[in-house]
mmCIF file of C-alpha atoms (C1' of nucleotides) in Angstrom:
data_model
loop_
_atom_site.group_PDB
_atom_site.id
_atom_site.type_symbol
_atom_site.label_atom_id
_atom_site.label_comp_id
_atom_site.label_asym_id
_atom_site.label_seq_id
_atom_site.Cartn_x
_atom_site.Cartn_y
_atom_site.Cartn_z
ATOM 1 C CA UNK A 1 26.740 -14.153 -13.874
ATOM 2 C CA UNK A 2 28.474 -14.253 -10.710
ATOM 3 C CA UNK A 3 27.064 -16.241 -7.502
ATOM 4 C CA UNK A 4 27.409 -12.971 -5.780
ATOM 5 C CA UNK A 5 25.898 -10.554 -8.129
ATOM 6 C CA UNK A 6 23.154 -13.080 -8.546
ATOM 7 C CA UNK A 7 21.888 -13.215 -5.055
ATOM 8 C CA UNK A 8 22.131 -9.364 -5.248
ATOM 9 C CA UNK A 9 19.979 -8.932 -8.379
ATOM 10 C CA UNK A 10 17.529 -11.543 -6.964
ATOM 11 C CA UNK A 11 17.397 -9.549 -3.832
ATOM 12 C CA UNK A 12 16.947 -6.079 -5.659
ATOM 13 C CA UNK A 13 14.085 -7.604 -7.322
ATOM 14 C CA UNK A 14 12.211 -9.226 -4.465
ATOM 15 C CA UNK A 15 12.658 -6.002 -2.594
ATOM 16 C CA UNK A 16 11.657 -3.723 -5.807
ATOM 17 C CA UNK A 17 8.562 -5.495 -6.105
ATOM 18 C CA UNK A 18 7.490 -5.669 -3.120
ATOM 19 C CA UNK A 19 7.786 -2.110 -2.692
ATOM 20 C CA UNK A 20 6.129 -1.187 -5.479
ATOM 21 C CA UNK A 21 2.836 -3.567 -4.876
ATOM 22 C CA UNK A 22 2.937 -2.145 -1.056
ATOM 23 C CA UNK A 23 2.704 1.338 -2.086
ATOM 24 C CA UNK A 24 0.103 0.613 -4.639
ATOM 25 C CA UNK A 25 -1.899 -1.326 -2.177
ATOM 26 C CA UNK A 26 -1.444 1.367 0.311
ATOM 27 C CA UNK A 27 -2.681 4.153 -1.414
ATOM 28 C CA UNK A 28 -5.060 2.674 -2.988
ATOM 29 C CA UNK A 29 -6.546 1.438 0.099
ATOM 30 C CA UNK A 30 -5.754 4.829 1.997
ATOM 31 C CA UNK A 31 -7.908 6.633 -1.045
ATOM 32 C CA UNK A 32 -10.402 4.258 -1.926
ATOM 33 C CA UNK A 33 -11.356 2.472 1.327
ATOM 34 C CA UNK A 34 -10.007 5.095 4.652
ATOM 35 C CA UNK A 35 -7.489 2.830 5.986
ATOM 36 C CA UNK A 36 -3.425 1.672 5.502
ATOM 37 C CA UNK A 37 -2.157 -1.756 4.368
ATOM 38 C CA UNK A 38 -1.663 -2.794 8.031
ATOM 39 C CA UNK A 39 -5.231 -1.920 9.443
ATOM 40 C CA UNK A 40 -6.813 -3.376 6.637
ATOM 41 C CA UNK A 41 -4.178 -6.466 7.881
ATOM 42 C CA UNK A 42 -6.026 -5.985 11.401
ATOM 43 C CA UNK A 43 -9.371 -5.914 10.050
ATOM 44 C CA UNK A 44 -9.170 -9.010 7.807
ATOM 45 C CA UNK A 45 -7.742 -11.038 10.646
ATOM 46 C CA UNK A 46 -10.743 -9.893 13.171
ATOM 47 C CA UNK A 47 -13.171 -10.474 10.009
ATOM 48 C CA UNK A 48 -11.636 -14.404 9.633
ATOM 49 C CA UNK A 49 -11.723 -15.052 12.836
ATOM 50 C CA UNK A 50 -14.270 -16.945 15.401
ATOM 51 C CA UNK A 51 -16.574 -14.091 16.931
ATOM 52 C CA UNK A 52 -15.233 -11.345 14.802
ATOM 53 C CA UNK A 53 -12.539 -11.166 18.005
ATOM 54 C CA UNK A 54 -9.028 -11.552 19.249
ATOM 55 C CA UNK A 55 -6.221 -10.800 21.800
ATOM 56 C CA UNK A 56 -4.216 -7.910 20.930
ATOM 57 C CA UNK A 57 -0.953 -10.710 21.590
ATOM 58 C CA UNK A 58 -2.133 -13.082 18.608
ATOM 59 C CA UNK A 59 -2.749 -9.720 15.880
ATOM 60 C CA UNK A 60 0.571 -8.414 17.030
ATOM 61 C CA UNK A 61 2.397 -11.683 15.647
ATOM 62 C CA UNK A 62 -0.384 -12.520 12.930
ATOM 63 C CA UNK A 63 0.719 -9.115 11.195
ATOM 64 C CA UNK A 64 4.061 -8.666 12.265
ATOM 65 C CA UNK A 65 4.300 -5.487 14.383
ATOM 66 C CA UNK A 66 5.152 -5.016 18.118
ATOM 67 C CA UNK A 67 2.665 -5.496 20.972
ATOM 68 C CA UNK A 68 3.136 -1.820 21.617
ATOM 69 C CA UNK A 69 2.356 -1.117 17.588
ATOM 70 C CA UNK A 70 -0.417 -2.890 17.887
ATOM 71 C CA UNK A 71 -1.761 -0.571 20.551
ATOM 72 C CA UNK A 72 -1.213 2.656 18.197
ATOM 73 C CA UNK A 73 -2.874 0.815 15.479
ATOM 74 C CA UNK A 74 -6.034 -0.652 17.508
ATOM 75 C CA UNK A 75 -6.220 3.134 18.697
ATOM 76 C CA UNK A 76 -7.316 4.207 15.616
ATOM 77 C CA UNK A 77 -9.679 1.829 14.640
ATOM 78 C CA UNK A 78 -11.395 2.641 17.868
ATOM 79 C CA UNK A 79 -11.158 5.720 16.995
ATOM 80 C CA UNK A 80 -13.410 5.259 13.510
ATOM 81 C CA UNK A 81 -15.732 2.863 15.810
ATOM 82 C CA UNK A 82 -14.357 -0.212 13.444
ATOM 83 C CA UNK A 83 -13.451 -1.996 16.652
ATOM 84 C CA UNK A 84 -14.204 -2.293 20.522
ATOM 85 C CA UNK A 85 -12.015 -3.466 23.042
ATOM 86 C CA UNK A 86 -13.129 -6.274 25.356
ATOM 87 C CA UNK A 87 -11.163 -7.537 28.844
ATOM 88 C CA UNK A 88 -12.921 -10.722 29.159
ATOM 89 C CA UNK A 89 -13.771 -12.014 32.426
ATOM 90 C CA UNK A 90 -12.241 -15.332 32.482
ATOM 91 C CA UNK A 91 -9.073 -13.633 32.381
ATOM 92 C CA UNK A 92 -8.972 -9.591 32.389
ATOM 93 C CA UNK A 93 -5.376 -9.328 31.710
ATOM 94 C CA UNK A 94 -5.860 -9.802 28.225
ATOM 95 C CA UNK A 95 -7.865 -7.416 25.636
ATOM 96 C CA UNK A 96 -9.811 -8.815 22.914
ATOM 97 C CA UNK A 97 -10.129 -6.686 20.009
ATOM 98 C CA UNK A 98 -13.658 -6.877 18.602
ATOM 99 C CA UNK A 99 -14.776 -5.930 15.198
ATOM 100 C CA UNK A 100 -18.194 -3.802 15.345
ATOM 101 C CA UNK A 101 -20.732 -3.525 12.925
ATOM 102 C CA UNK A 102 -19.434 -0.331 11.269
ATOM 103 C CA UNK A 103 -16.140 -2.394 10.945
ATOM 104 C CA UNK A 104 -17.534 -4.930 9.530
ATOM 105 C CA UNK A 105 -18.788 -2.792 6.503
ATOM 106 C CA UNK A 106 -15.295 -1.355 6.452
ATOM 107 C CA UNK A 107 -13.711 -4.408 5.810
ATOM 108 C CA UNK A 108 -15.949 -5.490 3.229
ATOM 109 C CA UNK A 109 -14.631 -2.669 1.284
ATOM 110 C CA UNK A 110 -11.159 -2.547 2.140
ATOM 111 C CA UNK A 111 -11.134 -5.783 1.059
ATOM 112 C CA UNK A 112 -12.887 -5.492 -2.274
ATOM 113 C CA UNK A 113 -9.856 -3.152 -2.704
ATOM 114 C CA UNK A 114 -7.382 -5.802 -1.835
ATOM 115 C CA UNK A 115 -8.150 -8.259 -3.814
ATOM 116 C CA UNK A 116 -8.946 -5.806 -7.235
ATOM 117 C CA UNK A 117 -5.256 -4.185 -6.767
ATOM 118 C CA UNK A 118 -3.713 -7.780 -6.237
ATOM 119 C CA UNK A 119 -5.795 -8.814 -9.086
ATOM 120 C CA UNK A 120 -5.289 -5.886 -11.566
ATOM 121 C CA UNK A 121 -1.275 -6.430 -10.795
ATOM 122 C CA UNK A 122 -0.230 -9.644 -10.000
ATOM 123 C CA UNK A 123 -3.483 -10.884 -11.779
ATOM 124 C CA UNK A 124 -2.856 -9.035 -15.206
ATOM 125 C CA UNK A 125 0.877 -9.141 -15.610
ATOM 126 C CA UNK A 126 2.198 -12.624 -14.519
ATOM 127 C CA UNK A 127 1.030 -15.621 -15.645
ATOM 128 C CA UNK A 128 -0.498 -18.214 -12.922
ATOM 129 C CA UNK A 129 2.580 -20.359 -13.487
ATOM 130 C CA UNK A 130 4.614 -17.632 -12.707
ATOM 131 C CA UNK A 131 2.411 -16.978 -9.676
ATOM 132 C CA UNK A 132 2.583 -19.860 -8.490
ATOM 133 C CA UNK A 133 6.364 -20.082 -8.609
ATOM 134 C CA UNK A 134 6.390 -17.146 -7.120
ATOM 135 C CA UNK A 135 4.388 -17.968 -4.172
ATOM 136 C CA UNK A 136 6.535 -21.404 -3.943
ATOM 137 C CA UNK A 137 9.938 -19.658 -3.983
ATOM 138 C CA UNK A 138 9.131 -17.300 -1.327
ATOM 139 C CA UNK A 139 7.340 -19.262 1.272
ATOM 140 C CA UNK A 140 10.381 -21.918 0.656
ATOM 141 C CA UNK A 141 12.742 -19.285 1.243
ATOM 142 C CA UNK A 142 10.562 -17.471 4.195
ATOM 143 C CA UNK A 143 10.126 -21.372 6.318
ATOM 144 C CA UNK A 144 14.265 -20.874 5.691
ATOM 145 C CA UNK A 145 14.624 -17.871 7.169
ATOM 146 C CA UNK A 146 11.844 -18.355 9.986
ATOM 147 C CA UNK A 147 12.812 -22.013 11.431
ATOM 148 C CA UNK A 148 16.552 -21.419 10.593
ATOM 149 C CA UNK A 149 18.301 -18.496 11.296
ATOM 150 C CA UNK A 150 18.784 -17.545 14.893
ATOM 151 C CA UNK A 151 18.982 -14.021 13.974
ATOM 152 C CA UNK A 152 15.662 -13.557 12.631
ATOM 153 C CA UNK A 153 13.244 -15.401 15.484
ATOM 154 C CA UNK A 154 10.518 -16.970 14.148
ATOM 155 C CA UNK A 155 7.439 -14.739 15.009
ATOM 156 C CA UNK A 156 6.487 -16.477 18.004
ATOM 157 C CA UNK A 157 3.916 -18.705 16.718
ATOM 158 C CA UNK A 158 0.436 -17.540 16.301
ATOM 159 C CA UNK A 159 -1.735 -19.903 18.911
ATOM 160 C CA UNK A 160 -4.577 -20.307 16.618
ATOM 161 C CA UNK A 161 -4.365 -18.981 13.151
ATOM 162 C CA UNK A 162 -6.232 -20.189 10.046
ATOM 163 C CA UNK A 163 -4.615 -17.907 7.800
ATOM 164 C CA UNK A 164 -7.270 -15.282 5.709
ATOM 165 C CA UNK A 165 -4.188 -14.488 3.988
ATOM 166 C CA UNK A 166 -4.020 -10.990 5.204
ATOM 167 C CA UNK B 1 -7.069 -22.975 -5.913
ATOM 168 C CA UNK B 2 -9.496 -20.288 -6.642
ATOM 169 C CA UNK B 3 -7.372 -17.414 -9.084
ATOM 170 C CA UNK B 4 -8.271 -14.982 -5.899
ATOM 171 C CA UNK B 5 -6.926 -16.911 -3.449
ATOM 172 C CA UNK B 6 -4.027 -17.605 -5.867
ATOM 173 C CA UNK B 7 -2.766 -14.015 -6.016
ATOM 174 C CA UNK B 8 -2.909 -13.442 -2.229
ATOM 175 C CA UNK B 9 -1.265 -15.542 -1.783
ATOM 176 C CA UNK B 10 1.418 -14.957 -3.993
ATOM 177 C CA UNK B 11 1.450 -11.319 -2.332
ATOM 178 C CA UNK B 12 1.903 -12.929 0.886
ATOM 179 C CA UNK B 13 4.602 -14.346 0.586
ATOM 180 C CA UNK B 14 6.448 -12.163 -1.628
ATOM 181 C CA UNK B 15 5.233 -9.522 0.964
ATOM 182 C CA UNK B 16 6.476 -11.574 3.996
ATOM 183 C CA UNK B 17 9.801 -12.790 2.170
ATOM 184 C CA UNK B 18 10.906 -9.900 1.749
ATOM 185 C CA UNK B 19 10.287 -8.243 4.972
ATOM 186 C CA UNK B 20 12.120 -11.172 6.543
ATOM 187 C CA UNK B 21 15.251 -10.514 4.401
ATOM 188 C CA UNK B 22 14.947 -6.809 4.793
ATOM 189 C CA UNK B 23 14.531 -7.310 8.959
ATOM 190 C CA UNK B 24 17.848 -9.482 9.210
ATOM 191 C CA UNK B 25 19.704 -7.190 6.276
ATOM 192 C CA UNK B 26 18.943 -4.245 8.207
ATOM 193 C CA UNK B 27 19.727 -5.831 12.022
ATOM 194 C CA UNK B 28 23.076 -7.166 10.639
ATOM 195 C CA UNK B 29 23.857 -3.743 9.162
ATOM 196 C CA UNK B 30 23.282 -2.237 11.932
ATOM 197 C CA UNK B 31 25.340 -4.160 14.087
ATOM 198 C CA UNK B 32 27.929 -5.013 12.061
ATOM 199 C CA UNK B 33 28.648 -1.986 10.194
ATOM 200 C CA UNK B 34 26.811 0.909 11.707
ATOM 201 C CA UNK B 35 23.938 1.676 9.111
ATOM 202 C CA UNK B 36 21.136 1.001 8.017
ATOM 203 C CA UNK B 37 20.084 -0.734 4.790
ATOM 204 C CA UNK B 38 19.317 2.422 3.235
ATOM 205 C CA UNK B 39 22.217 4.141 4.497
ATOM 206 C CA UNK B 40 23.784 1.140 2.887
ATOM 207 C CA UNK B 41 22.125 1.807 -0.431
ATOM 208 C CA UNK B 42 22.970 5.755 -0.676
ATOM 209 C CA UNK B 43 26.992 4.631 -0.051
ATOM 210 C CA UNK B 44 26.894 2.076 -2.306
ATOM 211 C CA UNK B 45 25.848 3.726 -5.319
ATOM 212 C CA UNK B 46 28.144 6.402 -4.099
ATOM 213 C CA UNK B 47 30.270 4.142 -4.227
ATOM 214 C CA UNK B 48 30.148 2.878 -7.590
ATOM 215 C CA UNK B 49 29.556 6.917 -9.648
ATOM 216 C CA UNK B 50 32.060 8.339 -11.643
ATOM 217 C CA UNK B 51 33.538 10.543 -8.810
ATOM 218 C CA UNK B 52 32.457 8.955 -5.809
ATOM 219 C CA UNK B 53 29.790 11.743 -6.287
ATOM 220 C CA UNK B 54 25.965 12.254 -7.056
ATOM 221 C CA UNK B 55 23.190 14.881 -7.156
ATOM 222 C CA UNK B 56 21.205 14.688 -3.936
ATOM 223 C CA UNK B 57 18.126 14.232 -6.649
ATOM 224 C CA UNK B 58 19.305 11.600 -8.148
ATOM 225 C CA UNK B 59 20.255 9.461 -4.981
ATOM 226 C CA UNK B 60 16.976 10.224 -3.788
ATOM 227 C CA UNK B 61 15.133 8.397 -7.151
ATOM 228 C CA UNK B 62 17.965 5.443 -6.739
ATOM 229 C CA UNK B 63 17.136 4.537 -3.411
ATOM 230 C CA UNK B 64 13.213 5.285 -3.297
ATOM 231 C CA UNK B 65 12.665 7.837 -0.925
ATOM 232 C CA UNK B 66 11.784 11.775 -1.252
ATOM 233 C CA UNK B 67 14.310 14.508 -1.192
ATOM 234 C CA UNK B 68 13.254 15.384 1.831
ATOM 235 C CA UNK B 69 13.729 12.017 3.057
ATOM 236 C CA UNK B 70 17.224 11.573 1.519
ATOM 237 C CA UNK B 71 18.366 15.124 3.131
ATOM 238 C CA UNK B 72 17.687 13.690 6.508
ATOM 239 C CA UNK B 73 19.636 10.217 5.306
ATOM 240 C CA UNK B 74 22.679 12.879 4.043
ATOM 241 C CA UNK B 75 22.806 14.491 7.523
ATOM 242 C CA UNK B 76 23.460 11.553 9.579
ATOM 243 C CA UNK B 77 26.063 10.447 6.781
ATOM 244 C CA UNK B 78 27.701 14.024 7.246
ATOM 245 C CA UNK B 79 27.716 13.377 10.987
ATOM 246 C CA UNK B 80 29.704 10.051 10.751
ATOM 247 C CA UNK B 81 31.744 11.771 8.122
ATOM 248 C CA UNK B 82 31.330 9.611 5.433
ATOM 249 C CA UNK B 83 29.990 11.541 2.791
ATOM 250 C CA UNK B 84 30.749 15.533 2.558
ATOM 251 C CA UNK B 85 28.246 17.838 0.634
ATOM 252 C CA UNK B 86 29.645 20.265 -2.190
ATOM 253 C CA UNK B 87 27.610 22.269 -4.417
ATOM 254 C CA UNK B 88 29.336 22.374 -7.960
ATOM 255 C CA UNK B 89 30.585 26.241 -9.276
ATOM 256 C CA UNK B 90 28.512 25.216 -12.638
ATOM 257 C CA UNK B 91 24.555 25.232 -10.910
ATOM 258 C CA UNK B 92 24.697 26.237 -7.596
ATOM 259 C CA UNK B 93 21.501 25.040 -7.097
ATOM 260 C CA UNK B 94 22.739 21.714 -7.046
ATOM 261 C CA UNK B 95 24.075 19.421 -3.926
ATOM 262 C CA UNK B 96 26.119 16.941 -4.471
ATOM 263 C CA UNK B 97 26.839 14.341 -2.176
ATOM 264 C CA UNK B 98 30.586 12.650 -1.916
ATOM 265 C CA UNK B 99 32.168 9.822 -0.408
ATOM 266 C CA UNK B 100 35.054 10.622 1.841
ATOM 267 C CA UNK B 101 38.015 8.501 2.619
ATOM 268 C CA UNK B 102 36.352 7.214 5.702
ATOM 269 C CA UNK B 103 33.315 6.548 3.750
ATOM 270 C CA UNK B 104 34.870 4.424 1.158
ATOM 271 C CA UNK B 105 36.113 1.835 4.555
ATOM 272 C CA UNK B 106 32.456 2.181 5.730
ATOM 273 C CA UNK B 107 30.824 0.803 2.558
ATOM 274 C CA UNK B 108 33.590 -1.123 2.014
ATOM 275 C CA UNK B 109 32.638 -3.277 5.381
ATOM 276 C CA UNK B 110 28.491 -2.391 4.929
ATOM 277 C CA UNK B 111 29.492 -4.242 1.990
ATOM 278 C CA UNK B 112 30.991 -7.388 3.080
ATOM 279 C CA UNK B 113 28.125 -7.893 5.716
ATOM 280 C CA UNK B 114 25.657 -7.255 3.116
ATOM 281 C CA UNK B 115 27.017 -9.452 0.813
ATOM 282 C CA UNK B 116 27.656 -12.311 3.299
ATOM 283 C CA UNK B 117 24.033 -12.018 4.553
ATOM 284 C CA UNK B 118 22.756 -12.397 1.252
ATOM 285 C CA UNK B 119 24.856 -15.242 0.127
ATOM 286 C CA UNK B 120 23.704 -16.930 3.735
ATOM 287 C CA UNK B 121 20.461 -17.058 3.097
ATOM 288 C CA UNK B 122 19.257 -16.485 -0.585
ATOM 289 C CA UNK B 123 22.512 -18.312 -1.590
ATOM 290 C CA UNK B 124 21.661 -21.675 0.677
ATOM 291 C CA UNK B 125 18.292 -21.847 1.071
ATOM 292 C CA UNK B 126 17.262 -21.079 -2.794
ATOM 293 C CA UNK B 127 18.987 -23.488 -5.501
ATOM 294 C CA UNK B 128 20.411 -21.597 -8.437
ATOM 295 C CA UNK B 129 17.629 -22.407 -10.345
ATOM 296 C CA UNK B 130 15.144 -20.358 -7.600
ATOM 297 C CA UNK B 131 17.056 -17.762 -7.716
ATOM 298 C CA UNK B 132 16.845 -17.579 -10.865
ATOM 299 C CA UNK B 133 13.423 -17.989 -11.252
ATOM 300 C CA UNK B 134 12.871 -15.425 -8.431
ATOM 301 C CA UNK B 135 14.720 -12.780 -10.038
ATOM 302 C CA UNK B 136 12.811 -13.092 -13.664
ATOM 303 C CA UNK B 137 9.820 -13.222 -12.452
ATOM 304 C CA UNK B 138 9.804 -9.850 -9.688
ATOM 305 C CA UNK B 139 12.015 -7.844 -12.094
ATOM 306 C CA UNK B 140 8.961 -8.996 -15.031
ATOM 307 C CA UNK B 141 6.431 -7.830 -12.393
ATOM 308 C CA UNK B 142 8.058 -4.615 -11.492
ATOM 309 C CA UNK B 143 8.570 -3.331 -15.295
ATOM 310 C CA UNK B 144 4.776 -4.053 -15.773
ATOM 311 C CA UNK B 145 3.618 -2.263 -12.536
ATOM 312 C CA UNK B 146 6.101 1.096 -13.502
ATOM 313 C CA UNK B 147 5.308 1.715 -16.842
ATOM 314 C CA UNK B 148 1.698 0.200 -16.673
ATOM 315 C CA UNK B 149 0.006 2.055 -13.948
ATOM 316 C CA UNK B 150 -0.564 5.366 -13.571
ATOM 317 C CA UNK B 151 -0.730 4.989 -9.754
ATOM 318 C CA UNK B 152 2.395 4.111 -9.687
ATOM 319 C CA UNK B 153 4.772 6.484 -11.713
ATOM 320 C CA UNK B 154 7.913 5.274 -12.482
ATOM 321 C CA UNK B 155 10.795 6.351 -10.295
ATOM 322 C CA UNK B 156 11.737 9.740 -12.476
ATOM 323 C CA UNK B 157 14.756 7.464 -14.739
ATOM 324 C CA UNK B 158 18.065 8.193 -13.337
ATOM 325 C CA UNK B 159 19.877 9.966 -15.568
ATOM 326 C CA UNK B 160 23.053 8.154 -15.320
ATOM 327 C CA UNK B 161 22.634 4.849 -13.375
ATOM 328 C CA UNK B 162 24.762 2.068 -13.944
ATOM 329 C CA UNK B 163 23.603 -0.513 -11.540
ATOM 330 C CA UNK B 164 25.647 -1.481 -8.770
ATOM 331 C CA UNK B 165 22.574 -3.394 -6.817
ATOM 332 C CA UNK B 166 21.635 -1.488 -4.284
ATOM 333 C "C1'" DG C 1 6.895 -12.381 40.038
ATOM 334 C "C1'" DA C 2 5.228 -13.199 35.309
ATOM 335 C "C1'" DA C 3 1.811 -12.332 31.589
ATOM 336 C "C1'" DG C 4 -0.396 -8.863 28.994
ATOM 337 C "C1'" DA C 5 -1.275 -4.289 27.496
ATOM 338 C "C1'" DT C 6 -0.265 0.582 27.436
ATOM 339 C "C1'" DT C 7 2.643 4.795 27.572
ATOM 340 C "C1'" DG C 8 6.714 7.998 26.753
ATOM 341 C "C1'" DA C 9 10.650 8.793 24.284
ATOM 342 C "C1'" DG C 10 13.003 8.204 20.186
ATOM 343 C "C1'" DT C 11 13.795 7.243 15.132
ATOM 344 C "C1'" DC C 12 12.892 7.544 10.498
ATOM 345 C "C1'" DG C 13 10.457 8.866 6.597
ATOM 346 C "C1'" DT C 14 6.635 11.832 4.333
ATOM 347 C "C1'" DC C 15 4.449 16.087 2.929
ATOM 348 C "C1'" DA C 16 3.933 20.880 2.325
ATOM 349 C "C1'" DA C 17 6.073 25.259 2.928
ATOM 350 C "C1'" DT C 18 10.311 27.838 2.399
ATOM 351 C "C1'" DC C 19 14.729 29.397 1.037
ATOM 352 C "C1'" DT C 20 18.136 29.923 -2.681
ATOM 353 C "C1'" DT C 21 19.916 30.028 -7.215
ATOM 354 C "C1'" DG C 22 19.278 30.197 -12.192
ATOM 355 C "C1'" DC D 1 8.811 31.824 -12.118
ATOM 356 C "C1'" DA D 2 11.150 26.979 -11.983
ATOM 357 C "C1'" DA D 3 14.582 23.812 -10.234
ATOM 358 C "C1'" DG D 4 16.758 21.996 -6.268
ATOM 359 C "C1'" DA D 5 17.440 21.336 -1.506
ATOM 360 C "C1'" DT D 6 16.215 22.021 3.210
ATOM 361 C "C1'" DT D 7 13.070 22.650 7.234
ATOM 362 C "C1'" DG D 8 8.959 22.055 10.378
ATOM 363 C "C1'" DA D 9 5.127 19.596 11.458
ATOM 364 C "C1'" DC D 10 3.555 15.202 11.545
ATOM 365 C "C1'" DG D 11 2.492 10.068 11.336
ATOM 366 C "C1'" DA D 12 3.823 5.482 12.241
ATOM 367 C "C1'" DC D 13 6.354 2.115 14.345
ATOM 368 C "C1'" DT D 14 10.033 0.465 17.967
ATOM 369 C "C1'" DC D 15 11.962 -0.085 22.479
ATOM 370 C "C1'" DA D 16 12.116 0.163 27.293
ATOM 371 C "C1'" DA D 17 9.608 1.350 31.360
ATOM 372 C "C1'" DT D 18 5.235 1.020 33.695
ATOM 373 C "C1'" DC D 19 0.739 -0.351 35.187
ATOM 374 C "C1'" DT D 20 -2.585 -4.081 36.010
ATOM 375 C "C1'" DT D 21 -4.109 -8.659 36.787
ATOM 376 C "C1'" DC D 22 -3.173 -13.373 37.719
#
DNA sequence: GAAGATTGAGTCGTCAATCTTG
DNA sequence: CAAGATTGACGACTCAATCTTC
């Protein structure tokens, strides 16, 4: 096959894939557990991280939206009392998203759902060679991307980060 | 590694990969060539049908996104004046979408930069091999998740489809 | 003035309701 | 009535402008 048809095929399927997991992770978090791919995203990060608590800033980059996305999204899960907001006082320019009881209940769950789908797909129909290959390949290709094309900034380095894998 | 943690992660980065890719496919696109990646997708298989010509429907399935979703993609085509709508004499039910003579130049430079992207950073940063590997193992993943699960019903088979890689 | 968050406007796709043709 | 496309209302994110705190 053709060096050019081949990076298109490998890019349909990387693309294909991915869409299809997303959707099935979406809805079946949407039906089974109240909440989208990218709050349950939110939730997991609060859930993994010191005090159940961090800046709006570092979630912004940890899941890959805007700081003014992130506003939209911590709306709502103020909204279902799954987070508070905190200014702290040693500097009250920043907001600390905090993950509140309730929340912490609701990311129990959305994450049961998680890791079932991820399980019941990727878990079922690959083997854990292939996984693992897969996993490989793309993180090799992502550090690429990140650290070497001007055109596609890095996402400005999350301070802290211990990733929960979100 | 625990199998759990084994399968997030391999959704990670599949999940991030891709949305790396799609980011700079889409910002080069769009500043090289005046569309999106999806406006990409809807000329190119235009592009590459029998007449230059396909069933609103059927574009729709091919690029993953509803009808209502692909009439809104049509109408900023039809404002650039790259595709013209024409509803055959046989089933007037029917729309049919069709490259114009300005359309063919558009996809023929969406193309190029599409293309070049791809062989820029799948082609360099992935050995053959990767690619490869990469493109087995998603396309194995995606046949199990659409004919496997219910939740996830496979894109209604276009009728025709010979691929051109979207 | 710069860092950090929010807001308003805009874009793009979804979903359900509607219009049209068979 | 069913198939096929469009439309209106909406939801979610982006970007640029703004407000607040250092």
């Amino acid at each position: 096959m053709s060096a050019e048809r081949g990076v298109v095929l490998t890019w349909r399927g990387l693309h294909l894939a991915d869409g299809a997991l997303r959707r099935l992770l979406d809805q079946r978090l949407t039906s089974e557990a109240d909440c989208s791919l990218l709050e349950h995203d939110v939730l997991t990060w609060l859930a993994a991280a010191p005090r159940r608590r961090r800046q709006m800033f570092d979630l912004a980059n940890l899941v890959g939206v805007t700081r003014g996305g992130l506003t939209r999204i911590a709306d709502r899960l103020v909204q279902r009392n799954w987070i508070e907001r905190d200014r702290p006082e040693t500097n009250r320019r920043e907001v600390h998203a905090v993950l509140t009881a309730e929340g912490q209940r609701a990311v129990k769950r959305a994450r049961a759902v998680y890791t079932r789908v991820l399980a019941q797909s990727l878990g079922t129909h690959l083997t854990a060679a292939e996984r693992d290959e897969l996993a490989r390949i793309t993180t090799k290709l992502l550090t690429a991307l990140n650290d070497g094309d001007p055109l596609c900034p890095p996402p400005p380095t999350p301070r802290t980060a211990r990733s929960p894998a979100s």
